[in-house]
Coordinates of C-alpha atoms and ligand atoms in Angstrom, one line a residue:
M1 CA -48.5 69.8 37.4
N2 CA -49.7 66.9 39.6
L3 CA -52.5 64.9 37.9
Y4 CA -54.2 64.9 41.1
A5 CA -54.6 68.7 41.4
R6 CA -56.8 68.8 38.4
F7 CA -58.8 65.9 40.1
E8 CA -58.8 67.6 43.2
E9 CA -60.5 71.0 41.5
T10 CA -63.0 68.8 39.6
F11 CA -63.8 66.5 43.1
R12 CA -64.1 70.2 45.2
R13 CA -66.7 71.3 42.3
A14 CA -68.7 67.8 42.3
G15 CA -69.0 68.2 46.1
D16 CA -71.9 65.8 47.2
D17 CA -72.7 64.5 43.9
P18 CA -71.8 60.6 43.4
A19 CA -68.4 59.7 42.4
L20 CA -68.3 55.9 43.0
I21 CA -71.8 54.3 42.9
C22 CA -71.4 50.9 44.6
P23 CA -74.4 48.7 44.1
Q24 CA -73.4 46.6 46.9
R25 CA -71.8 49.3 49.4
E26 CA -72.4 52.8 50.2
D27 CA -71.7 55.1 47.5
W28 CA -69.1 57.6 47.6
S29 CA -69.7 61.2 47.0
H30 CA -67.0 63.5 45.0
A31 CA -66.1 64.8 48.8
C32 CA -66.0 61.6 50.4
L33 CA -63.6 60.4 47.9
A34 CA -61.3 63.5 48.3
N35 CA -61.5 63.1 52.0
A36 CA -60.6 59.1 51.8
V37 CA -57.6 60.3 49.6
A38 CA -56.3 62.5 51.9
R39 CA -56.4 60.4 54.8
T40 CA -55.0 57.6 52.6
A41 CA -52.2 59.8 51.6
G42 CA -51.5 60.5 55.4
A43 CA -51.4 56.9 56.1
L44 CA -48.8 56.6 53.2
A45 CA -46.7 59.1 54.7
E46 CA -46.8 57.3 58.2
C47 CA -45.7 54.2 56.3
G48 CA -42.7 56.5 55.1
V49 CA -43.8 56.8 51.5
R50 CA -42.0 59.4 49.9
A51 CA -42.3 61.1 46.3
G52 CA -40.6 59.2 43.7
D53 CA -41.3 55.9 46.2
R54 CA -42.9 53.1 44.4
V55 CA -46.1 51.8 45.8
L56 CA -46.5 48.2 44.5
V57 CA -50.4 47.2 44.9
Q58 CA -52.0 44.1 44.6
V59 CA -55.7 44.3 45.7
E60 CA -59.5 43.8 45.1
K61 CA -61.3 46.4 43.0
T62 CA -63.0 48.7 45.9
P63 CA -63.5 52.4 46.3
E64 CA -60.8 52.2 48.9
A65 CA -58.3 51.0 46.1
V66 CA -59.1 53.7 44.0
A67 CA -58.5 56.2 46.8
L68 CA -54.8 54.4 47.2
Y69 CA -54.1 55.1 43.6
L70 CA -55.0 58.6 43.8
A71 CA -53.0 59.1 47.2
C72 CA -50.0 57.9 45.5
L73 CA -50.6 60.4 42.9
K74 CA -51.3 63.1 45.5
T75 CA -48.2 62.3 47.6
G76 CA -45.8 62.1 44.2
A77 CA -45.5 58.2 44.8
V78 CA -45.3 55.8 42.1
Y79 CA -48.2 53.7 41.6
V80 CA -47.6 50.4 40.7
P81 CA -50.4 48.2 40.4
I82 CA -50.5 44.5 39.3
N83 CA -52.9 41.6 38.4
T84 CA -54.8 40.1 41.2
A85 CA -54.3 36.8 39.3
Y86 CA -50.5 36.7 39.8
T87 CA -49.6 34.1 42.0
P88 CA -47.0 34.6 45.1
A89 CA -44.3 33.5 43.0
E90 CA -44.7 35.9 40.4
V91 CA -45.6 39.0 42.8
R92 CA -42.2 38.3 44.2
Y93 CA -40.5 39.2 40.7
F94 CA -42.5 42.4 40.9
I95 CA -41.2 43.4 44.5
K96 CA -37.6 42.6 43.6
D97 CA -37.8 44.5 40.4
A98 CA -39.7 47.8 41.5
E99 CA -38.1 47.8 45.2
P100 CA -41.2 49.3 46.6
A101 CA -41.1 51.3 49.8
L102 CA -44.7 49.6 50.7
F103 CA -46.7 46.4 49.4
V104 CA -50.4 47.0 49.8
A105 CA -51.5 43.0 49.3
R106 CA -54.6 41.4 49.8
A107 CA -53.7 39.5 52.8
K108 CA -50.5 38.7 54.6
F109 CA -47.4 38.4 52.7
D110 CA -44.3 37.5 53.7
A111 CA -41.5 39.5 51.9
R112 CA -38.5 42.0 52.8
V113 CA -40.3 45.2 52.3
R114 CA -43.2 46.7 54.4
V115 CA -46.4 45.2 53.8
E116 CA -49.6 46.1 54.5
T117 CA -53.2 44.8 53.8
L118 CA -56.5 45.8 51.9
D119 CA -58.9 43.1 51.2
G120 CA -61.9 43.3 49.1
A121 CA -64.1 44.8 51.8
G122 CA -62.0 47.8 52.1
Q123 CA -60.9 46.5 55.4
G124 CA -56.9 45.3 56.5
S125 CA -54.2 46.7 58.4
F126 CA -53.8 49.3 55.3
A127 CA -57.3 50.5 56.2
A128 CA -56.9 50.7 59.6
L129 CA -53.8 53.1 59.3
V130 CA -56.0 55.0 56.9
A131 CA -58.7 55.1 59.3
A132 CA -56.3 56.9 61.8
A133 CA -54.3 58.6 60.0
E134 CA -54.2 62.9 59.8
P135 CA -55.2 63.9 56.3
F136 CA -52.4 64.8 54.1
T137 CA -53.6 68.2 52.7
L138 CA -50.7 69.0 50.3
T139 CA -50.8 67.8 46.6
V140 CA -47.1 67.5 46.2
G141 CA -45.8 69.3 42.9
R142 CA -44.9 67.2 40.1
A143 CA -42.9 67.9 36.8
D144 CA -44.6 67.0 34.0
D145 CA -41.8 64.2 33.2
D146 CA -42.2 62.8 36.7
I147 CA -43.8 59.2 37.0
A148 CA -47.3 58.8 38.2
A149 CA -47.3 54.8 37.6
I150 CA -45.5 52.2 36.2
V151 CA -47.4 49.4 34.5
Y152 CA -45.9 46.0 33.9
T153 CA -46.0 44.6 30.7
S154 CA -44.4 41.3 29.8
G155 CA -41.8 41.0 27.1
T156 CA -40.8 38.4 24.7
T157 CA -37.8 37.4 27.1
G158 CA -40.6 36.3 29.3
R159 CA -39.8 38.9 32.1
S160 CA -42.2 41.5 32.9
K161 CA -41.0 45.2 31.9
G162 CA -42.2 48.1 33.7
A163 CA -43.6 50.9 31.5
M164 CA -43.0 54.6 33.3
L165 CA -45.8 56.8 32.3
A166 CA -45.7 60.3 33.7
H167 CA -48.3 62.7 35.0
A168 CA -48.2 64.6 31.4
N169 CA -49.1 61.5 29.6
L170 CA -52.1 60.4 31.8
A171 CA -53.1 63.8 31.9
S172 CA -53.1 64.6 28.1
N173 CA -54.5 61.3 27.2
A174 CA -57.5 61.7 29.6
E175 CA -58.1 65.3 28.2
T176 CA -58.1 64.1 24.8
L177 CA -60.2 61.1 25.3
C178 CA -62.9 63.2 27.4
A179 CA -62.7 65.6 24.3
C180 CA -62.9 62.5 21.6
W181 CA -65.7 60.8 23.2
G182 CA -67.6 64.1 23.9
W183 CA -67.8 63.4 27.7
Q184 CA -70.8 65.2 29.2
D185 CA -71.9 66.6 32.1
D186 CA -74.9 64.0 32.5
D187 CA -72.6 61.0 31.6
V188 CA -72.7 57.8 34.1
L189 CA -69.7 55.6 33.4
L190 CA -70.6 51.8 34.1
H191 CA -67.3 50.2 35.1
A192 CA -66.4 46.7 35.3
L193 CA -63.1 46.5 34.5
P194 CA -60.1 45.6 36.7
I195 CA -58.1 48.4 37.7
F196 CA -54.5 47.2 37.5
H197 CA -54.8 47.8 33.9
V198 CA -54.3 50.8 31.9
H199 CA -57.9 50.5 30.6
G200 CA -59.9 50.3 33.8
L201 CA -57.4 52.6 35.8
F202 CA -56.7 55.3 33.3
V203 CA -58.7 55.0 30.3
A204 CA -61.9 54.8 32.1
L205 CA -61.5 56.4 35.7
H206 CA -59.8 59.6 34.2
C207 CA -62.5 60.4 32.2
A208 CA -65.0 60.4 35.0
F209 CA -62.3 62.0 37.4
L210 CA -61.5 64.9 35.0
T211 CA -65.5 65.8 34.6
G212 CA -66.8 64.9 38.0
T213 CA -69.2 62.5 36.5
P214 CA -70.3 59.5 38.3
T215 CA -68.9 55.9 38.0
I216 CA -71.1 53.0 38.6
F217 CA -68.7 50.9 40.0
L218 CA -68.9 47.3 39.8
P219 CA -66.4 44.6 41.6
G220 CA -65.9 42.9 38.0
F221 CA -67.5 41.6 35.0
E222 CA -70.9 39.8 35.6
A223 CA -73.6 39.7 32.5
V224 CA -76.3 39.6 34.5
G225 CA -75.2 42.1 37.0
L226 CA -74.0 44.7 34.0
L227 CA -77.3 44.6 32.3
R228 CA -78.9 45.1 35.7
E229 CA -77.1 48.5 35.6
L230 CA -77.1 49.3 32.3
P231 CA -80.3 51.4 32.0
R232 CA -78.9 54.0 34.4
A233 CA -75.5 54.3 32.7
T234 CA -74.6 55.9 29.6
V235 CA -71.1 55.0 28.6
L236 CA -69.5 51.6 28.9
M237 CA -65.7 50.5 28.3
G238 CA -65.3 47.1 27.7
V239 CA -62.9 44.4 26.3
P240 CA -64.4 42.5 23.2
T241 CA -65.5 39.6 25.6
F242 CA -67.8 41.6 27.6
Y243 CA -69.7 42.4 24.3
T244 CA -69.9 38.5 23.5
R245 CA -71.0 37.9 26.8
L246 CA -73.6 40.5 26.8
L247 CA -75.0 39.3 23.5
N248 CA -75.4 35.9 25.1
Q249 CA -77.9 37.3 27.5
D250 CA -81.3 37.5 26.1
G251 CA -82.5 40.5 27.9
F252 CA -79.7 42.6 26.1
D253 CA -81.3 44.5 23.6
A254 CA -82.3 48.3 22.4
A255 CA -84.5 48.6 25.4
A256 CA -81.7 47.8 27.6
C257 CA -79.4 50.2 26.1
R258 CA -81.9 52.9 26.0
N259 CA -80.0 55.5 28.1
M260 CA -76.5 54.4 26.3
R261 CA -74.8 56.9 24.5
L262 CA -71.5 54.8 23.9
F263 CA -70.3 51.7 23.9
I264 CA -66.2 51.5 23.8
S265 CA -64.2 48.3 23.1
G266 CA -60.2 48.0 23.3
S267 CA -57.4 46.0 24.4
A268 CA -57.8 43.0 21.9
P269 CA -59.5 42.8 18.5
L270 CA -63.2 43.4 18.4
A271 CA -64.2 40.8 16.0
E272 CA -66.5 41.9 12.6
Q273 CA -69.1 39.8 13.7
T274 CA -69.8 41.0 17.3
F275 CA -69.6 44.4 15.7
A276 CA -72.1 43.4 13.3
A277 CA -74.3 41.2 15.9
F278 CA -74.3 44.4 18.2
E279 CA -75.7 46.7 15.8
Q280 CA -78.4 44.2 14.7
R281 CA -79.4 43.8 18.6
T282 CA -79.2 47.5 19.8
G283 CA -79.4 49.5 16.9
M284 CA -75.7 50.7 17.9
R285 CA -72.2 50.9 17.0
I286 CA -69.3 49.7 19.1
L287 CA -66.5 52.6 19.1
E288 CA -63.3 50.5 18.9
R289 CA -60.1 52.1 20.1
Y290 CA -56.6 51.2 20.2
G291 CA -53.8 51.7 22.9
M292 CA -51.4 49.9 24.9
S293 CA -49.6 50.3 28.4
E294 CA -46.6 52.1 27.0
T295 CA -48.8 54.4 25.2
L296 CA -51.9 54.7 26.5
M297 CA -54.6 55.3 24.0
N298 CA -53.5 56.1 20.5
A299 CA -56.5 55.7 18.0
S300 CA -60.2 55.6 18.2
N301 CA -63.1 55.4 15.8
P302 CA -64.9 58.4 15.7
L303 CA -67.6 59.4 18.0
H304 CA -69.7 61.4 15.2
G305 CA -68.3 59.7 11.7
E306 CA -68.4 56.6 10.8
R307 CA -67.6 53.9 12.9
V308 CA -66.0 50.8 10.9
A309 CA -65.7 47.3 11.8
G310 CA -62.3 45.6 11.7
S311 CA -60.7 49.4 12.4
V312 CA -59.5 51.2 15.1
G313 CA -60.2 54.7 13.4
F314 CA -57.9 57.7 13.3
A315 CA -55.0 59.0 15.5
L316 CA -56.2 60.7 18.5
P317 CA -55.4 64.6 18.1
G318 CA -51.6 65.4 19.1
V319 CA -50.6 61.8 18.7
E320 CA -48.6 60.8 15.4
V321 CA -49.1 57.2 14.0
R322 CA -47.4 55.9 11.0
I323 CA -46.6 52.6 9.5
A324 CA -43.3 51.7 8.6
D325 CA -41.1 49.1 7.4
A326 CA -38.4 47.1 9.5
D327 CA -36.0 49.9 9.0
G328 CA -38.3 52.9 10.0
R329 CA -39.1 54.0 6.3
V330 CA -42.8 55.2 6.1
L331 CA -44.8 52.9 3.9
P332 CA -47.6 54.0 1.5
P333 CA -51.5 54.0 2.3
G334 CA -52.8 50.4 2.3
Q335 CA -49.5 48.6 2.7
V336 CA -49.1 46.3 6.1
G337 CA -46.0 47.7 8.3
G338 CA -45.3 48.1 11.8
I339 CA -47.5 50.4 13.7
E340 CA -45.1 53.5 15.5
V341 CA -46.4 55.9 17.6
R342 CA -45.3 59.5 18.6
G343 CA -46.6 61.8 21.3
P344 CA -47.6 63.6 24.5
N345 CA -49.0 59.9 25.4
V346 CA -45.9 57.8 24.9
F347 CA -44.3 56.6 28.0
K348 CA -40.7 57.4 29.2
G349 CA -39.0 54.1 28.9
Y350 CA -38.9 51.0 30.9
W351 CA -38.4 51.1 34.5
R352 CA -34.6 50.9 34.9
M353 CA -33.9 50.7 31.3
P354 CA -34.1 54.1 30.5
A355 CA -33.5 55.2 26.8
P356 CA -30.2 56.8 26.2
A357 CA -30.6 60.5 25.3
T358 CA -29.0 59.9 22.0
Q359 CA -31.5 57.4 20.8
A360 CA -34.5 59.2 21.8
P361 CA -34.4 62.8 21.9
E362 CA -36.4 65.3 24.0
A363 CA -38.9 63.7 26.1
R364 CA -36.9 60.9 27.0
Q365 CA -33.7 63.1 28.1
A366 CA -34.9 63.7 31.5
P367 CA -33.4 61.5 34.4
A368 CA -35.9 58.9 33.3
A369 CA -37.8 58.8 36.5
Q370 CA -35.6 56.4 38.4
A371 CA -35.2 59.1 41.3
P372 CA -37.9 61.7 40.7
K373 CA -37.0 64.9 42.1
A374 CA -39.5 65.6 44.8
R375 CA -40.4 69.3 44.7
Q376 CA -41.9 69.7 47.9
A377 CA -41.7 68.8 51.4
P378 CA -42.5 66.9 53.5
A379 CA -42.0 64.3 51.0
A380 CA -38.7 65.6 49.4
Q381 CA -36.5 63.1 49.3
A382 CA -35.3 61.3 46.2
P383 CA -35.5 57.5 46.3
K384 CA -32.0 55.6 45.9
A385 CA -31.0 55.9 42.5
R386 CA -29.5 52.5 40.8
Q387 CA -28.1 52.8 37.5
A388 CA -29.6 50.7 34.7
P389 CA -27.3 48.4 33.4
K390 CA -26.4 49.1 29.5
A391 CA -28.2 45.9 28.3
R392 CA -31.0 46.9 29.8
Q393 CA -31.1 50.5 28.8
E394 CA -30.8 49.1 25.1
K395 CA -34.1 47.4 25.7
T396 CA -35.6 50.7 25.7
A397 CA -33.8 52.0 23.3
A398 CA -34.2 49.1 20.9
E399 CA -38.2 50.1 21.0
F400 CA -37.8 53.5 19.7
R401 CA -36.6 54.8 16.6
A402 CA -34.2 57.7 16.5
D403 CA -36.9 60.1 15.9
G404 CA -38.6 59.1 18.9
F405 CA -41.2 57.0 17.4
F406 CA -41.9 53.9 19.6
M407 CA -42.5 50.7 17.8
T408 CA -45.6 49.2 19.3
G409 CA -45.0 45.4 18.0
D410 CA -48.2 45.4 16.1
L411 CA -48.7 45.4 12.8
G412 CA -51.6 47.5 10.7
T413 CA -52.5 49.3 7.7
M414 CA -53.2 52.8 7.2
D415 CA -55.5 54.3 4.3
A416 CA -55.0 57.5 2.5
A417 CA -57.7 59.3 4.9
G418 CA -55.5 58.0 8.0
R419 CA -57.8 55.2 9.0
L420 CA -56.1 52.6 10.8
A421 CA -56.7 48.9 11.1
I422 CA -54.8 46.3 13.4
V423 CA -54.0 43.4 11.1
G424 CA -51.2 41.1 13.5
R425 CA -48.8 41.7 15.6
A426 CA -44.8 41.1 15.1
K427 CA -44.3 40.4 18.8
D428 CA -45.0 37.1 20.1
L429 CA -48.1 37.7 22.4
V430 CA -51.6 36.2 23.0
I431 CA -54.4 38.2 23.9
S432 CA -56.8 36.5 26.1
G433 CA -59.7 38.0 27.5
G434 CA -58.0 41.4 27.1
Y435 CA -55.2 40.1 29.4
N436 CA -51.5 39.6 27.6
V437 CA -49.9 36.4 27.6
Y438 CA -46.3 36.4 26.4
P439 CA -45.5 32.6 25.0
K440 CA -42.0 32.7 26.4
E441 CA -43.1 33.0 29.7
V442 CA -45.2 29.9 29.5
E443 CA -42.8 27.8 27.7
V444 CA -40.2 28.7 30.3
R445 CA -42.4 27.3 32.9
L446 CA -43.6 24.5 30.6
D447 CA -40.2 23.4 29.9
E448 CA -39.3 22.8 33.7
M449 CA -41.8 19.9 33.3
P450 CA -39.7 16.8 33.7
E451 CA -42.3 15.3 30.9
V452 CA -41.6 18.0 28.5
A453 CA -38.7 18.2 26.1
E454 CA -39.6 21.2 24.5
S455 CA -42.6 23.3 24.0
A456 CA -44.3 26.1 21.7
V457 CA -47.1 28.3 22.9
I458 CA -49.8 30.0 20.5
G459 CA -53.0 31.7 20.5
V460 CA -55.8 30.2 18.9
P461 CA -59.3 31.3 18.4
H462 CA -61.9 31.0 21.5
T463 CA -65.5 32.2 21.2
D464 CA -65.5 33.8 24.9
F465 CA -61.6 35.1 25.2
G466 CA -60.8 36.0 21.6
E467 CA -57.9 33.7 21.9
A468 CA -56.8 30.9 23.9
V469 CA -53.4 29.7 25.0
V470 CA -52.5 26.6 23.5
A471 CA -49.7 24.5 24.6
V472 CA -47.9 22.4 21.7
V473 CA -45.3 20.1 23.4
V474 CA -42.8 17.6 22.6
A475 CA -43.2 15.0 25.5
E476 CA -41.0 12.6 27.1
A477 CA -43.8 10.5 29.0
V478 CA -47.3 10.8 29.0
L479 CA -48.8 14.0 29.6
D480 CA -52.2 15.3 29.4
L481 CA -53.8 19.1 30.7
G482 CA -54.8 17.9 33.9
R483 CA -50.9 17.1 34.9
V484 CA -50.3 20.8 33.2
D485 CA -52.7 22.7 35.2
A486 CA -51.3 20.7 38.4
F487 CA -47.7 21.7 37.8
L488 CA -48.2 25.4 36.6
K489 CA -50.6 25.9 39.7
G490 CA -48.6 28.5 41.6
R491 CA -46.0 28.8 39.4
L492 CA -48.1 30.8 36.6
A493 CA -51.4 33.1 37.2
R494 CA -54.7 30.9 36.0
Y495 CA -55.3 33.2 33.1
K496 CA -52.0 32.6 31.1
Q497 CA -52.2 28.5 31.8
P498 CA -52.9 26.6 28.4
K499 CA -56.6 26.1 27.8
R500 CA -55.6 23.1 25.4
L501 CA -52.7 20.7 25.2
V502 CA -51.4 19.4 22.1
C503 CA -48.3 16.6 21.8
V504 CA -46.3 16.2 18.9
D505 CA -43.3 14.5 18.1
D506 CA -41.4 17.5 16.7
L507 CA -41.7 21.3 16.4
P508 CA -41.6 22.8 13.0
R509 CA -37.9 24.4 12.6
N510 CA -36.6 27.0 10.2
A511 CA -33.1 26.6 8.7
M512 CA -31.7 28.6 11.5
G513 CA -33.2 26.1 14.0
K514 CA -36.1 28.8 15.2
V515 CA -39.5 27.0 16.2
Q516 CA -41.8 28.2 13.4
K517 CA -44.6 29.5 15.2
N518 CA -46.5 30.8 12.3
V519 CA -46.7 27.4 10.8
L520 CA -48.0 26.1 14.2
R521 CA -50.4 29.2 14.4
K522 CA -51.6 28.2 11.1
I523 CA -52.0 24.3 11.4
Y524 CA -53.8 24.9 15.2
W525 CA -55.8 28.0 14.0
D526 CA -57.8 26.2 11.4
I527 CA -58.3 23.3 13.4
F528 CA -59.4 25.1 16.6
S529 CA -61.3 27.4 14.6
A530 CA -63.5 24.7 13.2
N531 CA -64.0 23.0 16.7
R532 CA -64.4 26.2 19.1
Ligands
LIG1 C1 -60.1 34.8 33.5 N1 -59.7 33.5 33.2 C2 -59.1 33.7 32.0 C3 -59.4 35.1 31.8 N2 -60.3 35.5 33.1 N3 -58.6 33.0 31.0 C4 -57.9 33.3 29.7 N4 -58.1 34.9 29.8 C5 -58.8 35.4 30.5 N5 -59.0 36.7 30.1 C6 -59.9 31.9 33.8 C7 -60.3 32.1 35.2 O1 -59.3 32.0 36.0 C8 -61.2 31.0 35.3 O2 -60.2 29.5 35.2 C9 -61.6 30.6 33.6 O3 -60.9 31.6 33.1 C10 -62.9 31.0 33.6 O4 -63.2 32.4 34.5 P1 -64.4 33.3 34.2 O5 -65.0 33.1 35.3 O6 -65.0 33.1 32.8 O7 -63.9 34.7 33.9 P2 -64.0 36.3 34.0 O8 -63.8 36.3 35.8 O9 -65.4 36.3 34.1 O10 -63.2 36.9 33.8 C11 -63.2 37.3 32.4 C12 -63.1 38.8 31.9 C13 -61.7 39.1 32.6 C14 -63.1 38.8 30.4 C15 -64.3 39.6 32.6 O11 -60.7 38.2 32.0 C16 -61.7 40.7 32.4 O12 -61.7 41.1 33.3 N6 -60.6 40.8 31.3 C17 -60.2 42.4 31.1 C18 -58.8 42.6 31.0 C19 -58.4 43.8 30.9 O13 -59.1 44.8 31.3 N7 -57.4 44.2 29.8 C20 -57.1 45.8 29.6 C21 -55.5 45.5 29.4 S1 -55.0 47.3 29.2 P3 -60.8 28.3 36.0 O14 -60.6 28.3 37.3 O15 -62.2 28.4 36.0 O16 -60.4 27.4 34.9 C22 -54.7 46.8 27.5 C23 -54.5 48.2 26.8 C24 -55.7 49.0 25.9 O17 -54.5 46.0 26.5 O18 -55.3 49.2 24.9 O19 -56.6 48.6 26.8
LIG2 P1 -51.1 45.9 26.8 O1 -49.5 45.7 26.7 O2 -51.7 44.8 28.0 O3 -51.3 47.3 27.0 O4 -52.0 45.3 25.7 C1 -51.7 46.3 24.4 C2 -51.8 45.4 23.2 O5 -53.3 45.1 23.1 C3 -51.5 46.2 21.8 O6 -49.9 46.3 21.7 C4 -52.2 45.6 20.8 O7 -51.7 44.4 20.5 C5 -53.6 45.3 21.6 N1 -54.6 45.7 21.6 C6 -55.4 46.9 22.3 N2 -56.3 47.6 21.7 C7 -56.7 46.7 20.5 C8 -57.6 46.7 19.3 N3 -58.7 47.7 19.5 N4 -57.5 45.8 18.6 C9 -56.6 44.9 18.5 N5 -55.5 44.8 19.0 C10 -55.8 46.0 20.2

């Protein structure tokens, strides 16, 4: 079943009740949202978008952008959101890889695909098409395995991979979260996350859409504005930076939280100090959960049981989580190993890198949705299928065990009761303010600088962002951070750019000649911890 059919049913019931409360704009009721979705779906059809076609989207957070996402679901198109921080050079990669039938951009963009615009005020050429479009009333039938969205996540090679999420992945995870977090009819979600990642788009919005409850829809996170809205909200979802920034506000106290029933944190480790300071200030314990783009949510601290600092709680119902060694042998309680996950939440593989059926049974046997079968006219026509080259297929296969468990690349321990703690990462990744930065991608760009002989990018502690990107370089000429900033501008999104630069004579290497990032991390983690 098409996920939007579920939302549509709720929207019908909720009618004139508010869906998106927009402090700086008119609110949208559920009926208004449903109408906007139907007209946006009409505009997509007029743009020639058919079921299975990708719609690449890089737009600001607006109600119109939400309608665009839902319209893609409704028409069976595949929604491909990308970070608004990406530079045009980065966007070109996604256009090439996703081969969208339509790119909805914030402003005019020169590309070989059809481009329409939607700006931060909900205006633009796409908005004009929506205004003129006939509503598209049909909700296109979808099979559970049909792809609803592709979410790009970077890889250790420095190239982004598109995680294919099926309608059933999204639906099952949303239902599980609504149940686990006890979503109530009188809940009001305070939404300050971006909507181009799974956290803000799926985890947060789907809980509201499944239940027909309102969302206070802020264009982004800003502590004072968020604090102003807090008294009329009951649930907040955020990355740890939200909570550290809130704690820096004098007015943030138990009185400000009087109507709140749940603060949820995820996407990055919540420091134990933040958890403790939050409890001391508000009398409430943040509920930390764990997920990723490829798997949606995997584990959560309990709504009613004890929420423990430094732990991400228990596997969600229906989701299997295990700790295994490098060979996939399950480790006894308390031992550190790779976190592996299996369940209805786990994605269908990477776009154009589907897993061979022999490696990952059942769930991944479907033709991996490069060409999702359209099941209804008029949107019916399979997009041009392109075979995934063998090497790329292996990329998906390499991340799954033969029994279907997905290797997250996170390291953790699980106690005998099943409580999970994340203790590190096997993947070379920095998480800054909830955004993932893959060091390789930054190193490749740094190495293009004439002054740089070689570079290694690591994460170090940062009070605001949790971790900050630091470049350790062997320079052949005088180099400072200003010059690095100037060189990377336009080449890399701002949040990926190093916040600190360290010039060294040599990078530490092991006997195989590989740069020892763990050595660098150890040296600079301590130095920057002391100086942050
Ligand atoms: C902004 N900057 C960042 C940054 N965000 N730098 C590093 N890391 C970040 N996360 C840059 C800006 O470009 C700016 O550059 C400078 O830092 C200061 O910006 P700011 O104004 O302080 O930032 P702000 O706009 O307030 O954004 C911070 C933030 C935002 C934390 C609110 O980054 C954010 O919304 N993060 C949430 C990310 C998220 O949703 N992740 C979910 C992924 S899904 P300059 O030019 O001023 O130097 C996932 C799965 C799961 O992980 O489990 O959920
Ligand atoms: P992304 O690829 O952007 O979806 O990021 C997913 C990664 O974020 C996971 O693999 C983890 O490394 C990290 N992550 C998500 N939630 C948590 C959490 N609660 N604690 C620590 N790391 C987390």
